[in-house]
CSV table of C-alpha atoms in Angstrom, one decimal:
chain,number,residue,atom,x,y,z
L,1,MET,CA,0.0,0.0,0.0
L,2,PHE,CA,2.8,2.5,0.9
L,3,GLY,CA,5.6,1.0,-1.2
L,4,GLN,CA,8.9,-0.1,0.4
L,5,GLY,CA,8.5,1.3,3.9
L,6,LEU,CA,9.8,-0.4,7.0
L,7,SER,CA,6.7,-2.5,7.5
L,8,SER,CA,6.5,-3.9,4.0
L,9,THR,CA,10.0,-4.6,2.7
L,10,GLN,CA,12.2,-7.7,2.8
L,11,GLY,CA,15.7,-8.8,1.8
L,12,GLU,CA,18.3,-6.2,1.2
L,13,GLN,CA,16.0,-3.2,1.8
L,14,HIS,CA,14.9,-4.5,5.2
L,15,LYS,CA,18.5,-5.2,6.0
L,16,LYS,CA,19.4,-1.5,5.4
L,17,GLN,CA,16.6,-0.4,7.7
L,18,ARG,CA,17.8,-2.8,10.4
L,19,LYS,CA,21.0,-0.7,10.4
L,20,MET,CA,19.2,2.2,12.0
L,21,LEU,CA,19.7,0.4,15.3
L,22,ASN,CA,23.5,0.0,14.9
L,23,PRO,CA,24.2,3.3,16.8
L,24,LEU,CA,21.9,2.2,19.6
L,25,GLU,CA,23.8,-1.1,20.0
L,26,LYS,CA,27.1,0.7,20.0
L,27,ALA,CA,26.0,3.3,22.5
L,28,ILE,CA,24.9,0.6,25.0
L,29,LYS,CA,28.1,-1.4,24.4
L,30,ASP,CA,30.2,1.7,25.1
L,31,LYS,CA,28.4,2.0,28.5
L,32,LEU,CA,29.3,-1.6,29.3
L,33,ALA,CA,33.0,-1.3,28.6
L,34,GLN,CA,33.9,-1.7,32.3
L,35,GLY,CA,31.4,-4.5,32.9
L,36,THR,CA,27.8,-4.6,34.2
L,37,ARG,CA,26.1,-1.2,34.4
L,38,GLU,CA,22.7,0.2,35.2
L,39,VAL,CA,21.2,1.9,32.1
L,40,ASP,CA,17.9,3.8,31.7
L,41,VAL,CA,16.2,1.6,29.2
L,42,LEU,CA,13.2,3.8,28.8
L,43,HIS,CA,15.4,6.7,27.7
L,44,TRP,CA,17.1,4.7,24.9
L,45,MET,CA,13.9,3.0,23.8
L,46,GLY,CA,12.2,6.4,23.4
L,47,ARG,CA,15.1,7.7,21.3
L,48,ALA,CA,15.2,4.6,19.1
L,49,ALA,CA,11.4,4.5,18.6
L,50,LEU,CA,11.3,8.1,17.4
L,51,GLU,CA,14.3,7.6,15.1
L,52,MET,CA,12.7,4.6,13.5
L,53,ILE,CA,9.4,6.3,12.9
L,54,GLY,CA,11.3,9.5,11.8
L,55,GLN,CA,13.2,7.7,9.1
L,56,SER,CA,10.2,5.5,8.0
L,57,GLY,CA,7.6,8.2,8.1
L,58,PHE,CA,9.5,11.4,7.2
L,59,GLY,CA,12.8,10.0,5.7
L,60,PHE,CA,14.5,12.2,8.3
L,61,SER,CA,16.9,11.5,11.2
L,62,PHE,CA,16.0,13.1,14.4
L,63,ASP,CA,18.6,11.4,16.6
L,64,PRO,CA,22.0,9.9,15.9
L,65,LEU,CA,21.5,7.6,18.9
L,66,VAL,CA,24.9,8.7,20.3
L,67,GLU,CA,25.5,9.3,24.0
L,68,GLY,CA,25.6,13.0,24.8
L,69,SER,CA,24.3,14.2,21.5
L,70,MET,CA,22.1,17.3,21.4
L,71,PRO,CA,18.4,16.3,21.1
L,72,HIS,CA,16.5,17.6,18.1
L,73,PRO,CA,13.8,20.1,19.0
L,74,PHE,CA,11.2,17.8,17.4
L,75,SER,CA,12.3,15.0,19.8
L,76,GLU,CA,12.0,17.3,22.8
L,77,ALA,CA,8.6,18.4,21.7
L,78,ALA,CA,7.4,14.8,21.2
L,79,LYS,CA,8.6,13.8,24.7
L,80,ALA,CA,7.0,16.8,26.3
L,81,PHE,CA,3.6,16.6,24.6
L,82,ILE,CA,1.8,14.0,26.8
L,83,PRO,CA,3.2,15.2,30.2
L,84,THR,CA,2.1,18.7,29.2
L,85,THR,CA,-1.3,17.9,27.9
L,86,SER,CA,-2.1,15.5,30.8
L,87,LYS,CA,-2.0,18.5,33.1
L,88,MET,CA,-4.8,20.1,31.0
L,89,SER,CA,-7.0,17.1,30.4
L,90,LEU,CA,-10.2,18.8,31.6
L,91,GLU,CA,-9.6,21.8,29.5
L,92,ILE,CA,-8.8,19.7,26.4
L,93,GLN,CA,-11.8,17.4,27.0
L,94,TYR,CA,-14.5,20.0,27.7
L,95,LEU,CA,-13.3,23.4,26.5
L,96,LEU,CA,-11.3,22.6,23.3
L,97,PRO,CA,-14.2,21.3,21.3
L,98,ILE,CA,-16.0,24.6,21.9
L,99,LEU,CA,-13.0,26.9,21.4
L,100,VAL,CA,-12.0,25.5,18.0
L,101,LYS,CA,-15.4,26.7,16.6
L,102,ILE,CA,-14.9,30.3,17.7
L,103,GLY,CA,-13.7,32.8,15.0
L,104,SER,CA,-11.0,32.3,12.5
L,105,PRO,CA,-7.7,30.4,13.0
L,106,LYS,CA,-5.9,33.7,13.2
L,107,PHE,CA,-8.2,34.9,15.9
L,108,ARG,CA,-7.9,31.7,17.9
L,109,ARG,CA,-4.1,32.0,17.7
L,110,TRP,CA,-4.3,35.5,19.0
L,111,LEU,CA,-6.3,34.3,22.0
L,112,VAL,CA,-3.8,31.6,22.7
L,113,ASP,CA,-0.9,34.0,22.5
L,114,HIS,CA,-2.5,36.5,24.9
L,115,PHE,CA,-4.2,34.1,27.4
L,116,PRO,CA,-2.1,34.1,30.6
L,117,ASN,CA,-1.5,30.3,31.0
L,118,LYS,CA,2.0,28.8,30.9
L,119,ARG,CA,0.8,25.3,30.1
L,120,LEU,CA,-1.3,26.5,27.2
L,121,HIS,CA,1.8,28.4,25.9
L,122,ALA,CA,3.9,25.2,26.3
L,123,ILE,CA,1.4,23.2,24.1
L,124,ARG,CA,1.5,26.1,21.6
L,125,ASP,CA,5.3,25.9,21.4
L,126,ILE,CA,5.2,22.1,21.0
L,127,ILE,CA,2.8,22.4,18.1
L,128,ASP,CA,4.8,25.2,16.5
L,129,THR,CA,7.9,23.1,16.7
L,130,TRP,CA,6.2,20.2,15.0
L,131,ASP,CA,4.7,22.4,12.3
L,132,ARG,CA,8.0,24.2,11.6
L,133,THR,CA,10.0,21.0,11.5
L,134,THR,CA,7.7,19.0,9.2
L,135,SER,CA,7.2,22.0,6.9
L,136,GLU,CA,11.0,22.3,6.5
L,137,ILE,CA,11.2,18.5,5.7
L,138,PHE,CA,8.3,18.8,3.3
L,139,GLU,CA,9.9,21.7,1.4
L,140,ALA,CA,13.2,19.9,1.2
L,141,LYS,CA,11.5,16.8,-0.2
L,142,LYS,CA,9.5,18.9,-2.6
L,143,ARG,CA,12.8,20.4,-4.0
L,144,ALA,CA,14.3,16.9,-4.3
L,145,LEU,CA,11.3,15.7,-6.3
L,146,GLU,CA,11.6,18.6,-8.6
L,147,GLU,CA,15.4,18.0,-9.1
L,148,GLY,CA,14.9,14.3,-10.1
L,149,ASP,CA,16.1,10.8,-9.2
L,150,GLU,CA,19.7,11.8,-8.3
L,151,ALA,CA,18.5,14.2,-5.6
L,152,LEU,CA,16.0,11.6,-4.2
L,153,ALA,CA,18.8,9.0,-4.0
L,154,GLN,CA,20.7,11.2,-1.7
L,155,GLN,CA,17.9,11.3,0.9
L,156,ILE,CA,17.6,9.1,3.9
L,157,GLY,CA,15.9,5.9,2.8
L,158,GLN,CA,16.2,7.0,-0.9
L,159,ALA,CA,12.7,8.6,-0.7
L,160,LYS,CA,11.0,5.3,0.3
L,161,ASP,CA,9.5,6.9,3.4
L,162,LEU,CA,5.7,7.5,3.8
L,163,MET,CA,5.9,11.3,3.2
L,164,SER,CA,7.9,10.9,0.0
L,165,ILE,CA,5.5,8.2,-1.3
L,166,LEU,CA,2.4,10.3,-0.6
L,167,MET,CA,4.0,13.4,-2.2
L,168,LYS,CA,4.9,11.4,-5.4
L,169,ALA,CA,1.3,9.9,-5.5
L,170,ASN,CA,-0.2,13.4,-5.1
L,171,ILE,CA,1.9,14.8,-8.0
L,172,GLU,CA,0.7,12.0,-10.3
L,173,ALA,CA,-3.0,12.4,-9.2
L,174,SER,CA,-5.5,14.2,-11.4
L,175,GLU,CA,-6.1,17.9,-10.9
L,176,GLU,CA,-9.5,17.3,-9.2
L,177,ASP,CA,-8.0,14.6,-6.8
L,178,ARG,CA,-4.8,16.5,-6.0
L,179,LEU,CA,-4.4,17.7,-2.3
L,180,SER,CA,-2.8,20.9,-1.1
L,181,ASP,CA,0.6,20.8,0.5
L,182,ARG,CA,-1.1,21.2,4.0
L,183,GLU,CA,-3.4,18.3,3.3
L,184,VAL,CA,-0.6,16.0,2.2
L,185,LEU,CA,1.2,16.9,5.5
L,186,GLY,CA,-1.9,16.1,7.4
L,187,GLN,CA,-2.3,12.7,5.7
L,188,VAL,CA,1.2,11.6,6.8
L,189,GLY,CA,0.2,11.6,10.5
L,190,ARG,CA,-3.2,10.1,9.8
L,191,ALA,CA,-1.7,7.2,7.7
L,192,ILE,CA,0.7,6.2,10.4
L,193,PHE,CA,-1.4,6.7,13.5
L,194,ARG,CA,-4.9,8.1,13.6
L,195,ASP,CA,-6.3,9.6,16.8
L,196,VAL,CA,-10.0,10.5,17.1
L,197,SER,CA,-9.3,13.3,19.6
L,198,SER,CA,-6.9,15.2,17.3
L,199,PRO,CA,-7.7,14.3,13.6
L,200,ASP,CA,-5.9,17.4,12.2
L,201,ILE,CA,-2.7,17.2,14.2
L,202,ARG,CA,-0.4,15.4,11.9
L,203,MET,CA,2.3,14.6,14.5
L,204,THR,CA,0.0,12.4,16.6
L,205,PHE,CA,2.1,9.4,15.4
L,206,ALA,CA,5.3,10.9,16.8
L,207,PHE,CA,4.4,10.8,20.5
L,208,ALA,CA,2.5,7.6,19.9
L,209,ALA,CA,5.8,6.1,18.6
L,210,THR,CA,8.0,7.5,21.4
L,211,ASP,CA,5.6,6.7,24.3
L,212,THR,CA,3.4,3.7,23.4
L,213,THR,CA,5.9,1.6,21.5
L,214,SER,CA,8.9,2.5,23.6
L,215,ASN,CA,7.0,1.8,26.8
L,216,ALA,CA,5.9,-1.5,25.5
L,217,LEU,CA,9.5,-2.4,24.6
L,218,SER,CA,10.6,-1.2,28.1
L,219,ARG,CA,7.9,-3.3,29.8
L,220,THR,CA,9.0,-6.4,27.8
L,221,LEU,CA,12.7,-5.9,28.8
L,222,HIS,CA,11.6,-5.4,32.4
L,223,LEU,CA,9.6,-8.6,32.4
L,224,LEU,CA,12.4,-10.6,30.8
L,225,ALA,CA,14.8,-9.2,33.4
L,226,LEU,CA,12.4,-10.5,36.1
L,227,GLN,CA,12.1,-13.9,34.5
L,228,PRO,CA,15.6,-14.9,33.3
L,229,GLU,CA,14.5,-18.3,32.1
L,230,MET,CA,12.2,-16.6,29.6
L,231,GLN,CA,14.9,-14.3,28.6
L,232,GLU,CA,17.3,-17.2,27.9
L,233,ARG,CA,14.7,-19.0,25.9
L,234,LEU,CA,14.1,-15.9,23.7
L,235,ARG,CA,17.8,-15.3,23.3
L,236,SER,CA,18.4,-18.9,22.2
L,237,GLU,CA,15.7,-18.6,19.6
L,238,VAL,CA,17.1,-15.4,18.2
L,239,LEU,CA,20.7,-16.6,18.2
L,240,GLU,CA,19.7,-19.9,16.5
L,241,ALA,CA,17.9,-17.9,13.8
L,242,ARG,CA,20.9,-15.7,13.3
L,243,ARG,CA,23.2,-18.7,13.0
L,244,PHE,CA,20.9,-20.3,10.4
L,245,HIS,CA,20.8,-17.1,8.4
L,246,ASN,CA,24.5,-16.2,8.7
L,247,GLY,CA,24.0,-13.3,11.1
L,248,TYR,CA,21.0,-11.5,9.6
L,249,ILE,CA,17.4,-12.6,10.2
L,250,PRO,CA,15.2,-11.9,7.1
L,251,TYR,CA,11.9,-10.1,7.6
L,252,ASP,CA,9.6,-13.1,7.1
L,253,ASP,CA,11.7,-15.2,9.5
L,254,LEU,CA,11.9,-12.5,12.2
L,255,VAL,CA,8.1,-11.9,12.3
L,256,SER,CA,7.5,-15.7,12.4
L,257,LEU,CA,9.8,-16.5,15.3
L,258,PRO,CA,7.3,-18.3,17.6
L,259,PHE,CA,8.6,-17.4,21.1
L,260,MET,CA,9.4,-13.9,20.0
L,261,ASP,CA,5.9,-13.5,18.8
L,262,ALA,CA,4.5,-15.0,22.0
L,263,VAL,CA,6.5,-12.6,24.2
L,264,CYS,CA,5.3,-9.6,22.3
L,265,ARG,CA,1.7,-10.7,22.2
L,266,GLU,CA,1.6,-11.5,25.9
L,267,THR,CA,3.1,-8.2,26.9
L,268,LEU,CA,0.6,-6.3,24.7
L,269,ARG,CA,-2.2,-8.4,26.2
L,270,LEU,CA,-1.3,-8.1,29.9
L,271,HIS,CA,0.3,-4.7,29.8
L,272,ALA,CA,-1.3,-2.7,27.0
L,273,PRO,CA,0.5,0.7,27.0
L,274,VAL,CA,-2.8,2.6,26.9
L,275,PRO,CA,-5.0,1.1,29.7
L,276,LYS,CA,-8.2,2.8,28.7
L,277,VAL,CA,-9.7,5.2,26.1
L,278,MET,CA,-12.7,7.4,25.9
L,279,ARG,CA,-15.1,7.5,23.0
L,280,VAL,CA,-18.4,9.4,22.3
L,281,ALA,CA,-21.5,7.8,20.9
L,282,ARG,CA,-22.3,9.5,17.6
L,283,LYS,CA,-25.9,8.4,17.6
L,284,ASP,CA,-28.4,6.5,19.8
L,285,VAL,CA,-27.4,2.8,19.9
L,286,VAL,CA,-28.4,-0.3,21.8
L,287,LEU,CA,-25.4,-2.0,23.3
L,288,PRO,CA,-25.7,-5.8,23.6
L,289,LEU,CA,-24.2,-7.4,26.8
L,290,SER,CA,-22.2,-10.6,26.7
L,291,THR,CA,-23.6,-11.4,30.2
L,292,PRO,CA,-27.1,-10.2,31.4
L,293,ILE,CA,-27.1,-7.8,34.4
L,294,LYS,CA,-29.9,-6.7,36.8
L,295,GLY,CA,-31.1,-3.1,36.6
L,296,ILE,CA,-31.9,-1.0,39.7
L,297,ASP,CA,-35.5,-2.2,39.4
L,298,GLY,CA,-34.4,-5.8,39.7
L,299,ARG,CA,-35.2,-6.7,36.1
L,300,GLU,CA,-32.6,-8.6,34.1
L,301,MET,CA,-31.2,-6.8,31.0
L,302,ASP,CA,-29.2,-8.2,28.1
L,303,SER,CA,-28.7,-4.8,26.4
L,304,ILE,CA,-28.4,-1.1,27.3
L,305,LEU,CA,-29.5,2.0,25.5
L,306,VAL,CA,-26.6,4.4,24.9
L,307,PRO,CA,-27.9,7.9,23.9
L,308,LYS,CA,-26.1,10.1,21.4
L,309,ASP,CA,-23.1,12.0,22.9
L,310,THR,CA,-22.7,9.6,25.8
L,311,LYS,CA,-19.0,9.4,26.8
L,312,ILE,CA,-17.9,5.7,27.0
L,313,PHE,CA,-14.8,4.6,28.7
L,314,ILE,CA,-13.3,1.4,27.1
L,315,ALA,CA,-11.3,-0.5,29.7
L,316,ILE,CA,-8.7,-2.1,27.5
L,317,LEU,CA,-6.9,-3.8,30.3
L,318,ASN,CA,-10.0,-5.4,31.7
L,319,ALA,CA,-11.0,-6.8,28.3
L,320,ASN,CA,-7.5,-8.2,27.8
L,321,ARG,CA,-7.4,-9.8,31.2
L,322,ASP,CA,-10.9,-11.2,31.6
L,323,PRO,CA,-10.5,-14.5,33.4
L,324,LEU,CA,-13.8,-15.7,31.8
L,325,LEU,CA,-12.0,-15.5,28.4
L,326,TRP,CA,-8.4,-16.1,29.2
L,327,GLY,CA,-8.6,-18.5,32.1
L,328,ALA,CA,-7.8,-18.3,35.8
L,329,ASP,CA,-4.2,-17.4,35.0
L,330,SER,CA,-5.2,-14.3,33.0
L,331,LEU,CA,-3.3,-11.9,35.4
L,332,GLN,CA,0.0,-13.8,34.9
L,333,TRP,CA,2.6,-13.0,32.2
L,334,LYS,CA,2.8,-16.4,30.4
L,335,PRO,CA,4.1,-16.1,26.8
L,336,GLU,CA,3.6,-19.9,26.3
L,337,ARG,CA,-0.2,-19.4,26.3
L,338,TRP,CA,0.2,-18.2,22.7
L,339,LEU,CA,2.0,-21.5,21.6
L,340,VAL,CA,-1.1,-23.6,22.3
L,341,PRO,CA,-4.7,-23.2,21.1
L,342,LEU,CA,-6.4,-20.3,22.7
L,343,PRO,CA,-9.5,-20.9,25.0
L,344,LYS,CA,-12.7,-21.7,23.2
L,345,ALA,CA,-14.5,-19.0,25.2
L,346,LEU,CA,-12.1,-16.4,23.7
L,347,HIS,CA,-13.0,-17.4,20.2
L,348,GLU,CA,-16.7,-17.4,20.9
L,349,ALA,CA,-16.5,-13.9,22.5
L,350,ARG,CA,-15.6,-12.4,19.2
L,351,MET,CA,-13.6,-9.6,20.7
L,352,PRO,CA,-13.8,-6.7,18.2
L,353,GLY,CA,-10.1,-5.8,18.3
L,354,ILE,CA,-7.9,-5.9,15.1
L,355,TYR,CA,-5.1,-7.8,16.9
L,356,SER,CA,-5.1,-11.2,18.5
L,357,HIS,CA,-8.5,-11.1,20.3
L,358,LEU,CA,-7.2,-8.0,22.1
L,359,LEU,CA,-8.3,-4.4,22.4
L,360,THR,CA,-4.7,-3.1,22.7
L,361,PHE,CA,-4.9,-1.5,19.2
L,362,LEU,CA,-8.7,-1.1,19.5
L,363,GLY,CA,-11.0,-2.0,16.5
L,364,GLY,CA,-13.4,-0.6,14.0
L,365,GLY,CA,-12.9,2.6,12.1
L,366,ARG,CA,-10.8,4.2,14.9
L,367,ALA,CA,-8.4,1.3,15.3
L,368,CYS,CA,-4.7,2.0,15.2
L,369,ILE,CA,-3.7,1.4,11.6
L,370,GLY,CA,0.0,1.5,12.5
L,371,PHE,CA,-0.2,-1.7,14.6
L,372,LYS,CA,1.8,-3.8,12.2
L,373,PHE,CA,4.6,-1.2,12.2
L,374,SER,CA,4.6,-1.2,16.0
L,375,GLN,CA,4.8,-5.1,16.1
L,376,LEU,CA,7.7,-5.1,13.6
L,377,GLU,CA,9.5,-2.3,15.5
L,378,MET,CA,9.3,-4.3,18.8
L,379,LYS,CA,10.7,-7.4,17.2
L,380,VAL,CA,13.5,-5.7,15.4
L,381,VAL,CA,14.6,-3.9,18.6
L,382,LEU,CA,14.2,-7.0,20.8
L,383,SER,CA,16.1,-9.3,18.5
L,384,THR,CA,18.9,-6.8,18.3
L,385,LEU,CA,19.2,-6.2,22.1
L,386,ILE,CA,18.5,-9.6,23.4
L,387,SER,CA,21.2,-11.2,21.3
L,388,GLN,CA,23.8,-8.8,22.5
L,389,PHE,CA,22.9,-8.0,26.1
L,390,ARG,CA,21.6,-9.7,29.2
L,391,PHE,CA,19.2,-7.8,31.4
L,392,TYR,CA,18.7,-7.9,35.2
L,393,PRO,CA,16.3,-6.0,37.5
L,394,PRO,CA,17.6,-3.0,39.3
L,395,GLU,CA,18.1,-2.9,43.1
L,396,LYS,CA,15.5,-0.2,43.5
L,397,GLU,CA,11.8,-1.0,43.1
L,398,ILE,CA,10.1,-0.1,39.8
L,399,PHE,CA,6.5,1.1,39.8
L,400,TRP,CA,4.4,1.4,36.6
L,401,GLN,CA,2.1,4.4,36.8
L,402,MET,CA,-1.4,4.0,35.3
L,403,SER,CA,-1.6,7.3,33.6
L,404,GLY,CA,-2.8,8.0,30.0
L,405,ILE,CA,0.1,5.8,28.9
L,406,THR,CA,1.5,3.4,31.5
L,407,THR,CA,4.9,4.7,32.5
L,408,PRO,CA,7.8,3.2,34.6
L,409,VAL,CA,9.2,5.2,37.5
L,410,LEU,CA,11.3,4.5,40.6
L,411,LYS,CA,8.9,4.1,43.6
L,412,GLU,CA,11.1,6.6,45.5
L,413,SER,CA,10.9,9.3,42.8
L,414,PRO,CA,7.6,8.9,41.0
L,415,GLU,CA,7.8,12.3,39.2
L,416,THR,CA,10.6,11.1,36.7
L,417,PRO,CA,9.8,8.5,34.1
L,418,GLN,CA,12.7,6.0,34.0
L,419,LEU,CA,13.5,2.3,33.9
L,420,PRO,CA,17.0,1.6,35.1
L,421,LEU,CA,18.0,-2.1,34.4
L,422,ARG,CA,21.3,-3.7,35.0
L,423,ILE,CA,22.9,-4.8,31.7
L,424,GLU,CA,25.9,-6.9,30.8
L,425,LEU,CA,27.2,-8.2,27.5
L,426,VAL,CA,26.2,-11.7,26.5
L,427,ASN,CA,29.7,-12.2,25.0
L,428,PRO,CA,32.2,-9.7,26.5
L,429,LYS,CA,35.0,-10.9,24.2
L,430,ALA,CA,33.1,-10.2,21.0
């Protein structure tokens, strides 16, 4: 659908994209030169996730993944977005839908600039940074397209990224179907990660990549550190695949590694990065219930009327952990459950999620259409790290905060997101 992007290529092209992680591997190895060290895994997973989505979505490098390098303003803005907006959740939920309908964009911008609120100004600056950066990238790609194939070949990924593909498709479209430059930019974000609450903010995918995928990767590494036998089993599978393929695991074989797939699925089941979401009913609907309930009048009901504009909170974690569907061990992290037939009750429930009977990536028209990219990214990063490094839990207690996106912190300092794990080289002499 999108040409030779990260999630659709094989062979030599996929091998080139795997090289994105070489700097990350080297940076961690440099830290371990003197032996086992504690490393903030969340920090490095966030940087790696943004770099991978940056190159695949924009054909642009935001981070050289080198220790001590100056962060790109786009990266800083992406990391700051959720912590900043979470402090204004009520205003965003109740006031923003009203304010966006008042006056012209120029007038609304004037209001934002003159309204005395530091957090509002911080969000404004984040959006401005995203807009300025992507506009600069867009203009550079536009010039390269005008100059021809030689200029395109000099770009990161040789113009195989999503933005370049959409731009080329738009140029070839008929006059009546052609989009404006602003509309093309908007489609980049929507194609990678669509969010119902902000359909016109094209950078939604950026903080989704840095927070949801990086936190899922961090959680997986934390779980593997707590269960060394599972970690060794995964490492053995990856190393065996590497030996069979002379060091490089092709795309088809990587995504098909059974225990790797089981580890990823089980983490995304038990520890979905986003524990709940809110949706609004667009019309009156009758919601059928899987199990009848008794109303306040004592009568049994097998459905509920949901009026238009009702806010509905979807408990993703509860759906993914339901013991009636997953069994008595539904609260345990057991990757091996995916290596045997799943419970009959789960199949009969017909969970509407687009991924593995789960609601992790939601379902329907507002499902995350970037879920395959996220899965591939997890497997590429895990196969790279687990074959080179051995992970151990830290001495201090880790606590996962149930905020908008589940985030690890030290129990003694909950204000700072971090996941320090002790790491050593699997083969120190290599």
